[in-house]
Amino acid sequence: MNMMKKLLSIIFLLVCINVNAQQVQPPYAARINRILKQLPAGNQQQLDSCMMQIKALGAAGLTEMAVMLHAPGKGDNTRLQYALSGYATYISAASREEMRKTAILAWSKALKLTTQPESKIFLIDQLQLFGDKSVVPVLKQYLLQPRFCDPAVRVLMQIGGSEALIAMEAALEKAQGTCEISLIKALGDLRYLAAENGIIKRAQSENPVLRRTALFALANIVGGDSGPILEAAAEKVGYGYDITGATAAYLLFVANLGHQWPTAPAMTAATNILRKCKGDSLEHVRIAALKIVADILDYDANNTLMLAADSKDREYSAAALALAVKIMNAANAESWIQKAERVDAGKKAAIITMLADSKQRAAISLFTKALKDSDPQVRMAAINAAGQLQSIEMISPLLVAMKTADTSTVKAIGDVLLTIRSSEVPGHIAVAMQHAPPSVQVILLQLLAQKQAAGQERFIRLLLNNPDPAVAQAAKSTLSAIGL
Amino acid sequence: MEQKKNQSRRSFLRNSLGTVAAFTIVPRHVLGRGYLAPSDQLTKGVIGTGGMGKEHFGYGGTRVVAICDVDKLHLQEAMQLLGEGVKTFDDYRELIQLPEVDIVHIATPPHWHGTIAIEAARAGKDIWCEKPMTRTIGEGKRVMEAVQQFGRMFRLNTWFRFTDNFYGMNTPVKPIKKLVSARLLGWPLTVTLSRHTGFDWKQHWTGKTDLPVTPVPPELNYDRWLGPAPYKPYHPHRVHQTFRGYWDYDGGGLGDMGQHYLDPVQYILGKDDTSPVSVEVEAPQQHPDAVGTWSRIIYTYKDGCRIILDGEGRDEKAAFIAGPAGKLYPGFRSDIPDLEKKLAAYPDPPPQVTDFITSVRDRRKFALNEENGHRSCTLVNMGKIALQLGRSLAFDPEKQLFLHDDGANSLIDPPARTFWS
């Protein structure tokens, strides 16, 4: 009897606990609906609160929420999408690993239970934010299904790691169509060397899309067997542009090869491209090859670039100068300064601009001398260089050059004088304008007005009685503009 | 290999212009097989002939020779505007292959900008790209690399850093840049972009949720319109005039106006070669597909300079620029006495190449190019990522990665759909 009493007490106790638990934790559907009613969250506090409620659902509750997604047109998914994607973004933050693990369990189960393709894709997409290697077994079943392979591959690309790579490589053996292309692209972007042979087979496909994807994948992988295949593909299209991207893929391969040691194979390949790619329509290919050479040689590329700058092809020559800016140092600058003295006017102007772009103050004497050059391109380059370098040393030479310059050059010098950061500029202008031709005097007075050069009042007043009425008027206007 | 004997049309023009001033028309045979008899204009192919593409047909110094659109109606309308003799395509790669095209003008929705720009560079074309430059930070880096690898000239099409009044400031950027460079406002500075300082964030560019599946109209190649974007069933609100409301293609008002507003600010602050170290957001929760509204986005640079995007116009008295030594308000008003007089003593900003035709012919970097354009677009894309995640983020401007946040980094360069199938 006593025993019976004890047993009944235990049963009663268990029933009470269960009832109590049900009161504390109502069924998932009710809890989920309560959460959904609060979404979208209007602010951070509301969001945090909702996310904590979702967390409290646990893996089973999350799974239930995920499988609630309706087929398109069969119900409004908006709040569910806010909840699921909100949770996916929330747990993707640092130090929320435990939440991610639970969510991965829930998502994996939901993907098995959900039959509706759009819902599956939505769930797969969210895994890009928080998936890890533990979802690979779930995702690999989608890699051969045309509807799902692309989103699944995109998640595996984000996850990376050996599990994802092995799964994709294995799937590639049987993959066709969109799946095949997605997998090749992913394996290439992730530089999976073990996939090289499988991809090489596709690099000569009749399907230009497949061929293109394979070529770029091989270029990224930089495997030992890919070079001749990529080179042959580029040769076949005459190093021109085609929709398979053969030339760009080979250039990418060579550039990637240049990042490996030894660099000699990349140098040889890039030099061969330079040698083979004659003709104006391949300028950009030559430029790309030159950049590979310059990247490999780094600061030692200066001589190569100086030779390239001599090219009659202006795009190629300009590209060489642009590359030279990036490796400029005192020694290289000196070489360019000397070269500027030996070349024709067009090249000289381009070198001056390049030295100014790379802020080479050592070139100021070259610029100053160039202000007197017989060629207008060179003079204009020197004027602009003075502005680029904010060169105080060039203020006086600029003012001297102004005296014999044409109207547009006078204006250019005036604009440059306005860009030079020095309190000495107005004083130099004021002195120089006393002996300048009238047209230049007018411009210089305007500069003093713009500079609000009250300190130069004495010099401005000297021109008030100038015989040239334009100068006298300009002096008057300048004083007025300055408020004198 | 077969060596091309003929000069390219553009190269011929460049070289000729240097020596033959009176040059206007050259017979076809001079330029060789397949080339158009040119005027002295550069030629361009426009990809995307919706509203934005059509607006740019007549840009001075260029002549449209080819157009491309995935919507047949857009192509037809464009043809009516341009007349006969212009080639039409529905695949941009065919346009890019044309030897007679000097400049490729990308006027598609932003999710296509990166892919097309990279292909154009590989084909040796110079590039004029509408804003925002790219939809992701990763794409921006790749565009920059491709443009520089192939020695191309690149222009991003927003212009306030060098011309036109800068919205509420009622003045061009030049005097503002001069003021900031002169340090008359002190340092560090806080720039506020809100309707009270003259910048409308166009918060109406929001998307719709739970779109019903709708049949694709016969004139539209929807798969190609989507291109690198993830596949989503068609609905007319996703495409054409309303695409900005969807994260897959743009980023709402921030995507539309962000680079217009932020690029000049980046230039004014002298931040063309860097990015902020943090972005903070205050916004309602964002839907994974449809862009929503936001309240504030705050960028902070390493030196303490801040840019505040005030989407609600919360601070009615905000200065456009505030510094420890003074403030600048809309209309170039300031609390610094005799500002213009003081400013006159300081130097003007260095000159910029502000004509893309000059840039292409002289091979000189355009004022707003692939490098500084990528940086100002990174501001937009950082803001979008923080909004999508609903949290503030720390950023490494050198590595261009978020710090300690794998979720945020997964949005820097999310894998694209393998679209060409």
Short mmCIF file of C-alpha atoms in Angstrom, two decimals, chain B residues 39 47 52-53 56 71 120 172 179 233 295 302 311 343 345 379 417:
data_model
loop_
_atom_site.label_atom_id
_atom_site.label_comp_id
_atom_site.label_asym_id
_atom_site.label_seq_id
_atom_site.Cartn_x
_atom_site.Cartn_y
_atom_site.Cartn_z
CA SER B 39 35.02 61.71 -88.04
CA ILE B 47 25.46 48.50 -73.09
CA MET B 52 20.40 55.96 -68.26
CA GLY B 53 21.89 54.59 -71.47
CA HIS B 56 24.31 59.42 -72.75
CA ASP B 71 15.15 43.96 -73.70
CA ALA B 120 35.77 45.37 -71.77
CA PRO B 172 31.14 73.41 -56.83
CA LEU B 179 38.67 75.23 -47.39
CA PRO B 233 11.53 34.19 -60.25
CA SER B 295 17.99 55.96 -40.16
CA LYS B 302 41.45 56.21 -38.87
CA GLY B 311 18.47 59.17 -43.62
CA LEU B 343 40.30 81.36 -48.03
CA ALA B 345 45.20 83.26 -49.29
CA LEU B 379 31.77 53.44 -48.82
CA ARG B 417 25.81 32.84 -60.39
#
